[in-house]
Coordinates of C-alpha atoms and ligand atoms in Angstrom, one line a residue:
M862 CA 49.6 -91.0 50.5
A863 CA 47.5 -91.3 47.3
K864 CA 46.5 -88.2 45.5
I865 CA 42.8 -87.2 45.5
S866 CA 42.6 -87.9 41.7
E867 CA 43.6 -91.5 42.3
Y868 CA 40.4 -92.2 44.2
S869 CA 38.5 -91.8 40.9
S870 CA 39.5 -95.4 40.2
V871 CA 37.3 -96.5 43.2
V872 CA 34.5 -93.9 43.2
G873 CA 34.5 -92.3 39.8
S874 CA 35.7 -88.9 38.7
S875 CA 32.4 -87.0 39.3
T876 CA 32.8 -87.7 43.0
I877 CA 36.2 -86.0 42.9
E878 CA 34.9 -83.1 40.9
E879 CA 32.1 -82.6 43.5
L880 CA 34.8 -82.5 46.3
Q881 CA 36.8 -79.9 44.4
L882 CA 33.7 -77.8 43.9
L883 CA 32.8 -77.9 47.7
A884 CA 36.4 -77.3 48.7
G885 CA 36.5 -74.3 46.5
K886 CA 34.0 -72.6 48.8
L887 CA 36.4 -73.0 51.8
Q888 CA 39.6 -71.7 50.4
E889 CA 39.8 -68.8 52.9
K890 CA 39.2 -70.9 56.0
I891 CA 41.5 -72.7 58.4
V892 CA 40.2 -75.9 59.8
Q893 CA 41.9 -77.1 63.0
N894 CA 41.4 -80.6 64.3
I895 CA 42.4 -81.4 67.9
N896 CA 42.5 -84.8 69.5
S897 CA 44.5 -86.6 72.1
T898 CA 46.8 -89.0 70.2
A899 CA 48.7 -88.9 67.0
M900 CA 48.8 -92.7 66.7
G901 CA 46.6 -95.6 67.8
G902 CA 42.9 -96.0 67.6
G903 CA 40.2 -95.0 65.1
V904 CA 40.3 -91.2 65.6
A905 CA 44.1 -91.0 64.7
E906 CA 43.4 -93.4 61.8
L907 CA 40.7 -91.2 60.4
L908 CA 42.6 -87.9 60.8
S909 CA 45.7 -89.3 59.2
R910 CA 43.7 -89.9 56.1
I911 CA 41.3 -87.0 56.0
V912 CA 43.7 -84.1 56.9
P913 CA 46.2 -84.6 54.0
L914 CA 43.4 -85.0 51.4
L915 CA 41.5 -81.9 52.6
Q916 CA 44.8 -80.0 52.3
E917 CA 45.3 -81.3 48.8
L918 CA 41.8 -80.1 48.0
G919 CA 42.9 -76.6 49.0
V920 CA 41.3 -76.4 52.4
N921 CA 43.9 -75.3 55.0
T922 CA 43.4 -78.2 57.4
R923 CA 45.6 -78.8 60.5
W924 CA 45.8 -81.4 63.2
D925 CA 47.1 -80.7 66.7
V926 CA 47.3 -83.0 69.7
I927 CA 46.8 -82.0 73.3
K928 CA 49.4 -82.9 76.0
G929 CA 48.7 -84.9 79.1
G930 CA 50.4 -87.0 81.7
E931 CA 49.4 -90.4 83.2
S932 CA 46.9 -89.0 85.6
F933 CA 45.1 -87.1 82.9
F934 CA 44.9 -90.1 80.6
N935 CA 43.8 -92.3 83.5
V936 CA 40.8 -90.0 84.0
T937 CA 40.0 -89.6 80.3
K938 CA 40.1 -93.4 79.9
K939 CA 37.6 -93.7 82.7
F940 CA 35.5 -91.0 81.0
H941 CA 35.7 -93.0 77.8
N942 CA 34.5 -96.2 79.5
A943 CA 31.8 -94.4 81.5
L944 CA 30.4 -92.8 78.4
H945 CA 30.2 -96.2 76.9
G946 CA 28.2 -97.2 79.9
R947 CA 30.8 -99.1 81.9
P948 CA 30.7 -98.4 85.7
E949 CA 33.8 -96.4 86.8
E950 CA 34.7 -94.9 90.1
I951 CA 35.7 -91.3 89.4
S952 CA 36.7 -89.2 92.5
P953 CA 36.6 -85.4 92.8
Q954 CA 40.4 -85.4 92.7
M955 CA 40.2 -87.1 89.3
F956 CA 37.9 -84.5 87.9
E957 CA 40.3 -81.9 89.3
A958 CA 43.3 -83.6 87.6
F959 CA 41.3 -83.5 84.3
M960 CA 40.6 -79.7 84.8
E961 CA 44.3 -79.0 85.7
T962 CA 45.7 -80.5 82.5
S963 CA 42.8 -79.1 80.5
Q964 CA 43.8 -75.6 81.8
Q965 CA 47.4 -76.2 80.8
N966 CA 46.3 -77.1 77.3
I967 CA 44.0 -74.1 77.2
E968 CA 47.0 -71.9 78.0
E969 CA 49.6 -73.6 75.9
L970 CA 47.9 -75.1 72.8
K971 CA 47.6 -72.6 69.9
A972 CA 44.1 -72.4 68.6
Y973 CA 44.0 -70.6 65.2
G974 CA 41.2 -72.2 63.2
D975 CA 38.2 -70.5 61.7
I976 CA 36.6 -73.9 62.2
M977 CA 37.6 -75.9 65.2
I978 CA 36.8 -79.6 65.3
I979 CA 37.5 -81.1 68.8
H980 CA 37.5 -84.8 68.9
D981 CA 36.2 -86.8 71.8
P982 CA 36.1 -85.8 75.5
Q983 CA 39.9 -85.5 76.2
P984 CA 40.3 -82.0 74.7
I985 CA 36.6 -80.9 75.3
A986 CA 37.5 -78.1 77.7
L987 CA 39.4 -76.2 74.9
I988 CA 36.0 -74.7 74.1
K989 CA 37.0 -72.1 76.7
K990 CA 39.2 -70.5 74.1
K991 CA 36.2 -69.7 71.9
L992 CA 35.5 -66.5 73.7
S993 CA 38.9 -65.1 72.7
M994 CA 38.4 -66.2 69.0
P995 CA 35.5 -64.1 67.7
G996 CA 33.8 -65.5 64.7
S997 CA 35.3 -69.0 65.1
K998 CA 33.0 -72.0 64.7
W999 CA 33.4 -74.9 67.1
A1000 CA 32.2 -78.5 66.7
W1001 CA 32.6 -81.3 69.1
R1002 CA 33.0 -84.6 67.2
C1003 CA 32.2 -87.5 69.5
H1004 CA 33.4 -90.9 68.3
I1005 CA 32.0 -92.8 71.3
D1006 CA 28.7 -94.6 71.7
I1007 CA 27.0 -92.3 74.2
S1008 CA 23.5 -93.9 73.9
S1009 CA 23.6 -94.9 77.6
P1010 CA 26.3 -92.8 79.3
D1011 CA 27.1 -92.8 83.0
T1012 CA 25.2 -89.7 84.1
H1013 CA 27.9 -88.5 86.5
V1014 CA 30.4 -88.1 83.6
W1015 CA 27.8 -86.9 81.1
N1016 CA 26.6 -84.2 83.5
F1017 CA 30.2 -83.1 84.0
L1018 CA 30.8 -82.8 80.2
K1019 CA 27.5 -81.3 79.2
P1020 CA 28.3 -77.7 80.2
F1021 CA 31.3 -77.8 77.9
I1022 CA 29.3 -79.4 75.0
H1023 CA 26.6 -76.7 75.3
Q1024 CA 29.2 -74.0 74.5
Y1025 CA 30.0 -75.6 71.1
D1026 CA 28.1 -74.5 68.0
S1027 CA 27.5 -78.1 66.9
A1028 CA 28.1 -81.7 67.9
I1029 CA 28.8 -84.5 65.5
F1030 CA 28.0 -88.2 66.1
S1031 CA 28.7 -91.4 64.2
S1032 CA 25.3 -93.0 64.5
P1033 CA 21.7 -91.6 64.9
N1034 CA 21.4 -93.8 68.0
F1035 CA 24.1 -91.9 69.8
S1036 CA 22.4 -88.5 69.5
P1037 CA 21.5 -87.1 72.9
A1038 CA 19.2 -84.2 73.7
L1039 CA 21.3 -81.1 73.3
P1040 CA 20.6 -77.4 72.8
I1041 CA 23.0 -77.2 69.9
R1042 CA 22.9 -78.3 66.3
Q1043 CA 23.8 -81.9 65.7
F1044 CA 25.3 -83.6 62.6
L1045 CA 25.7 -87.2 61.7
I1046 CA 29.0 -88.1 60.0
L1047 CA 29.9 -91.8 59.6
P1048 CA 33.5 -92.7 59.6
S1049 CA 35.3 -94.2 56.6
I1050 CA 38.3 -96.1 55.4
D1051 CA 40.9 -95.3 52.8
P1052 CA 40.9 -98.0 50.2
L1053 CA 44.3 -96.9 48.9
S1054 CA 46.2 -96.8 52.2
D1055 CA 48.7 -99.4 53.3
K1056 CA 46.1 -100.7 55.7
N1057 CA 43.5 -101.4 53.0
K1058 CA 45.2 -101.7 49.6
D1059 CA 45.5 -105.0 47.8
L1060 CA 48.6 -107.0 48.9
P1061 CA 50.6 -109.6 46.9
Q1062 CA 50.3 -113.1 48.4
E1063 CA 54.1 -113.0 49.2
T1064 CA 53.7 -110.1 51.5
I1065 CA 50.9 -111.9 53.4
D1066 CA 53.0 -115.0 53.6
T1067 CA 56.0 -113.1 54.9
V1068 CA 53.9 -111.6 57.7
L1069 CA 52.5 -115.0 58.6
E1070 CA 56.0 -116.5 58.7
K1071 CA 57.2 -113.6 60.9
Y1072 CA 54.6 -114.4 63.5
Q1073 CA 54.9 -118.2 63.0
I1074 CA 51.2 -118.6 61.9
K1075 CA 50.5 -121.7 59.9
K1076 CA 48.3 -121.8 56.9
D1077 CA 47.1 -125.4 57.4
K1078 CA 44.1 -124.5 59.6
P1079 CA 41.5 -121.7 59.6
I1080 CA 42.5 -118.4 61.1
I1081 CA 40.1 -116.4 63.2
T1082 CA 41.3 -112.8 63.9
Q1083 CA 40.4 -109.8 66.0
I1084 CA 42.5 -106.7 65.4
S1085 CA 42.0 -104.3 68.3
R1086 CA 43.8 -102.2 70.9
F1087 CA 44.0 -104.3 74.1
D1088 CA 41.0 -102.8 75.8
Y1089 CA 38.4 -104.6 78.0
L1090 CA 35.6 -103.1 75.8
K1091 CA 37.0 -105.0 72.9
D1092 CA 36.5 -108.2 75.0
P1093 CA 39.7 -110.1 74.0
I1094 CA 39.0 -112.7 76.7
G1095 CA 35.5 -113.2 75.3
V1096 CA 37.1 -113.8 71.9
I1097 CA 39.3 -116.5 73.4
E1098 CA 36.3 -118.2 75.0
A1099 CA 34.4 -118.1 71.7
Y1100 CA 37.5 -119.6 70.0
R1101 CA 37.7 -122.4 72.6
L1102 CA 34.0 -123.3 71.8
V1103 CA 34.8 -123.4 68.1
K1104 CA 38.0 -125.4 68.7
K1105 CA 36.0 -128.2 70.3
R1106 CA 34.5 -129.0 66.9
I1107 CA 36.9 -127.4 64.3
D1108 CA 40.7 -127.3 64.5
C1109 CA 41.6 -123.6 64.1
Q1110 CA 43.9 -120.8 65.1
L1111 CA 43.2 -117.4 66.8
I1112 CA 45.0 -114.2 66.2
L1113 CA 44.5 -111.3 68.6
A1114 CA 46.6 -108.5 67.3
G1115 CA 46.8 -105.0 68.6
G1116 CA 48.9 -102.2 69.8
T1117 CA 48.4 -99.5 72.3
A1118 CA 47.4 -95.9 72.1
T1119 CA 49.3 -93.2 73.9
D1120 CA 46.1 -92.0 75.5
D1121 CA 45.2 -95.5 76.8
P1122 CA 46.9 -96.4 80.0
E1123 CA 44.9 -99.6 80.5
S1124 CA 46.2 -101.6 77.6
S1125 CA 49.3 -103.2 79.1
K1126 CA 47.1 -104.7 81.9
V1127 CA 44.6 -106.0 79.4
F1128 CA 47.4 -107.4 77.3
A1129 CA 48.8 -109.3 80.3
D1130 CA 45.4 -110.6 81.3
T1131 CA 44.7 -111.8 77.8
K1132 CA 48.0 -113.6 77.6
E1133 CA 47.4 -115.3 80.9
I1134 CA 43.9 -116.5 79.8
A1135 CA 45.4 -117.8 76.5
G1136 CA 47.8 -119.9 78.5
N1137 CA 50.1 -122.1 76.4
D1138 CA 47.8 -122.9 73.5
A1139 CA 50.1 -122.8 70.5
D1140 CA 47.2 -121.9 68.2
I1141 CA 46.5 -118.7 70.0
H1142 CA 48.7 -115.9 68.6
I1143 CA 48.7 -112.8 70.7
L1144 CA 50.6 -110.2 68.8
P1145 CA 51.6 -106.8 70.1
V1146 CA 51.8 -105.0 66.8
P1147 CA 53.5 -101.6 67.1
S1148 CA 51.6 -98.5 65.9
G1149 CA 52.0 -97.8 62.2
S1150 CA 52.3 -101.5 61.2
D1151 CA 49.6 -100.9 58.6
I1152 CA 50.9 -103.5 56.1
E1153 CA 51.1 -106.1 58.8
I1154 CA 47.5 -105.4 60.0
N1155 CA 46.3 -105.5 56.4
A1156 CA 48.2 -108.8 55.8
L1157 CA 46.7 -110.4 59.0
Q1158 CA 43.2 -109.3 58.0
R1159 CA 43.7 -110.7 54.5
A1160 CA 45.1 -114.0 55.7
S1161 CA 42.1 -114.6 58.0
T1162 CA 39.4 -117.1 57.3
V1163 CA 37.0 -115.2 59.6
I1164 CA 37.3 -111.8 61.3
I1165 CA 35.7 -111.3 64.6
Q1166 CA 35.0 -108.0 66.5
K1167 CA 33.4 -109.0 69.8
S1168 CA 33.3 -105.6 71.3
L1169 CA 31.2 -105.0 74.4
R1170 CA 30.8 -101.4 73.3
E1171 CA 32.0 -99.8 70.1
G1172 CA 32.1 -96.3 68.7
F1173 CA 32.0 -97.2 65.0
G1174 CA 34.4 -100.1 64.7
L1175 CA 36.7 -99.3 61.8
T1176 CA 38.2 -102.7 62.1
V1177 CA 34.9 -104.1 60.9
T1178 CA 34.9 -101.7 57.9
E1179 CA 38.4 -102.7 57.0
A1180 CA 37.5 -106.4 57.2
L1181 CA 34.4 -106.0 55.1
W1182 CA 36.4 -104.0 52.5
K1183 CA 38.7 -107.0 52.2
A1184 CA 35.6 -109.2 51.5
K1185 CA 36.1 -111.2 54.7
P1186 CA 33.2 -112.9 56.5
V1187 CA 32.8 -111.0 59.7
V1188 CA 31.2 -112.0 63.0
A1189 CA 30.7 -108.9 65.2
S1190 CA 28.8 -107.7 68.2
S1191 CA 25.6 -105.9 67.6
T1192 CA 26.8 -102.7 69.4
G1193 CA 27.6 -99.1 68.6
G1194 CA 28.2 -98.4 64.9
I1195 CA 28.6 -102.1 64.0
P1196 CA 24.9 -102.6 63.0
L1197 CA 25.3 -99.6 60.6
Q1198 CA 27.9 -101.6 58.8
I1199 CA 26.6 -105.2 59.0
R1200 CA 23.2 -106.2 57.8
H1201 CA 22.8 -109.6 59.6
K1202 CA 23.1 -112.5 57.2
Y1203 CA 23.5 -110.2 54.2
N1204 CA 27.1 -109.0 54.6
G1205 CA 28.2 -110.5 57.9
L1206 CA 26.8 -112.0 61.1
L1207 CA 25.9 -110.0 64.2
C1208 CA 26.2 -111.7 67.6
H1209 CA 25.1 -110.9 71.1
S1210 CA 27.1 -113.3 73.2
I1211 CA 30.2 -115.5 73.3
F1212 CA 28.1 -118.5 72.5
G1213 CA 26.5 -116.7 69.6
A1214 CA 29.9 -115.6 68.3
A1215 CA 31.1 -119.2 68.4
L1216 CA 28.0 -120.5 66.7
S1217 CA 28.4 -118.0 63.8
I1218 CA 32.1 -118.7 63.4
K1219 CA 31.4 -122.4 63.2
Q1220 CA 28.7 -121.7 60.6
L1221 CA 31.1 -119.8 58.5
L1222 CA 33.9 -122.3 58.8
H1223 CA 31.5 -125.1 57.8
N1224 CA 30.1 -123.2 54.8
P1225 CA 32.9 -121.4 52.8
E1226 CA 30.5 -120.6 50.0
Y1227 CA 28.2 -118.7 52.4
A1228 CA 31.1 -117.0 54.0
K1229 CA 32.4 -115.9 50.6
R1230 CA 29.0 -114.4 49.6
L1231 CA 28.8 -112.5 52.9
G1232 CA 32.3 -111.1 52.3
E1233 CA 31.5 -110.0 48.7
N1234 CA 28.4 -108.2 49.9
G1235 CA 30.5 -106.6 52.7
H1236 CA 33.0 -105.3 50.1
E1237 CA 30.2 -103.7 48.1
H1238 CA 28.5 -102.3 51.2
V1239 CA 31.7 -100.5 52.2
K1240 CA 32.3 -99.3 48.6
Q1241 CA 28.8 -97.7 48.6
N1242 CA 28.9 -96.2 52.1
F1243 CA 32.2 -96.0 53.9
I1244 CA 34.9 -94.9 51.5
L1245 CA 37.0 -91.8 52.4
T1246 CA 35.6 -89.6 49.6
R1247 CA 32.0 -89.8 51.1
H1248 CA 33.5 -88.8 54.5
L1249 CA 35.4 -85.9 52.9
K1250 CA 32.2 -84.7 51.3
D1251 CA 30.4 -84.9 54.7
C1252 CA 33.2 -82.9 56.3
L1253 CA 33.1 -80.2 53.6
L1254 CA 29.4 -79.9 53.8
L1255 CA 29.6 -79.6 57.6
F1256 CA 32.2 -76.8 57.4
L1257 CA 29.9 -75.0 55.0
C1258 CA 26.8 -75.6 57.2
M1259 CA 28.6 -74.0 60.1
Y1260 CA 28.3 -70.7 58.3
H1261 CA 24.6 -71.3 57.4
S1262 CA 22.0 -71.5 60.1
D1263 CA 19.3 -73.0 57.8
D1264 CA 21.1 -76.2 56.9
I1265 CA 20.9 -75.4 53.2
I1266 CA 24.1 -74.8 51.3
H1267 CA 23.8 -72.5 48.3
L1268 CA 26.5 -73.3 45.8
Ligands
UDP816 N1 44.6 -100.6 64.6 C1 46.0 -100.7 64.2 N2 46.8 -101.4 65.0 C2 46.4 -102.1 66.1 C3 45.0 -102.1 66.5 C4 44.2 -101.3 65.7 O1 46.4 -100.1 63.3 O2 47.2 -102.8 66.7 C5 43.8 -99.8 63.8 C6 42.6 -100.5 63.2 O3 43.1 -101.2 62.0 C7 41.6 -99.4 63.0 C8 41.8 -98.6 64.2 O4 43.1 -98.8 64.7 O5 41.9 -98.7 61.8 C9 40.8 -98.9 65.3 O6 39.6 -98.3 65.1 P1 38.3 -98.8 65.7 O7 37.2 -97.8 65.3 O8 38.1 -100.2 65.3 O9 38.5 -98.8 67.3 P2 39.1 -97.8 68.4 O10 40.5 -98.2 68.6 O11 39.0 -96.4 67.8 O12 38.2 -98.0 69.6

């Protein structure tokens, strides 16, 4: 992983000095992050970049993962979908299974942070440990779009949330009425990581050869876990509408996450819908294949993210950073990243997505301009150092009730 000083090549040295100044105020504190998976999905991606850099800045930052079996993750996946507004049947037994595993984690997981950052609903019940940790500060960081949650699940989670000192959301639109302090922290990408760094053309070509993807026709790509909310089948339908007019290929690449039991079914359904079209490449990319994901994004003519619901959508940030023209659903955090017709195209339907893709394929100059603006927009707003600063300010704020940090 790159050293903090190396980021000055992207954001300038004064930004790094500012981080060092803020981190200096937190030398005594232990910050413990807890989530439900070490690999797969945006939260693990964020933590894998943020934690080592906070450590290097001198803030004693740790990352622990809760344990859970199939029935627990089945329920938490349903919570995830329901909070995103998708109808889910959740029986009383399922809530009980959630509480049973939560109780085991409460008993077995060591909580030792002065500042506890609990990510998403899976570990939410750990707040019960707060009572036995006097002086500790607890924040629930929600990465999900909870602007229109299923009330059954939301009402179940609320009593836990109310016990936290603060809640953190990724978009002002997600902020619900809560009796605790709320903070807005937008996610970020690491421009120096294997996922996002520049790649030599030979590396990109090697990955294309590995997956038998030709370079003789445009490539449309969606990188995402196989999840219904990412709408892989909608992507195939949009591709088919485009294909009627323009010969092109589609890549749907994605792995699974250990806390997502639905992905193999979604993968199988997607394969079935794709049928035997040799221009559709459905690639089960194992977790940690960052160079491959990077290469597939860079090899693409257009990146699509046709999510039905989205927390923030790091795949969009990654594509914009690579100066790719992006067509993405206007949902969740995506409109925070894409200003329509300035640095990408927002869509609201399969038909709309297909129309936008065709427009970009027909007009490479326009596509290039959108991509360049996208790169600049990410550079100004969604680089890791901005995120680190927000985290450090949050930690300091947790010790100040008036929201003003005196340095
Ligand atoms: N990702 C990956 N491999 C895959 C699919 C996704 O490394 O097969 C990464 C992707 O590049 C991004 C993150 O996982 O960094 C997904 O984050 P996003 O916010 O887009 O969606 P989430 O999975 O959290 O819903």
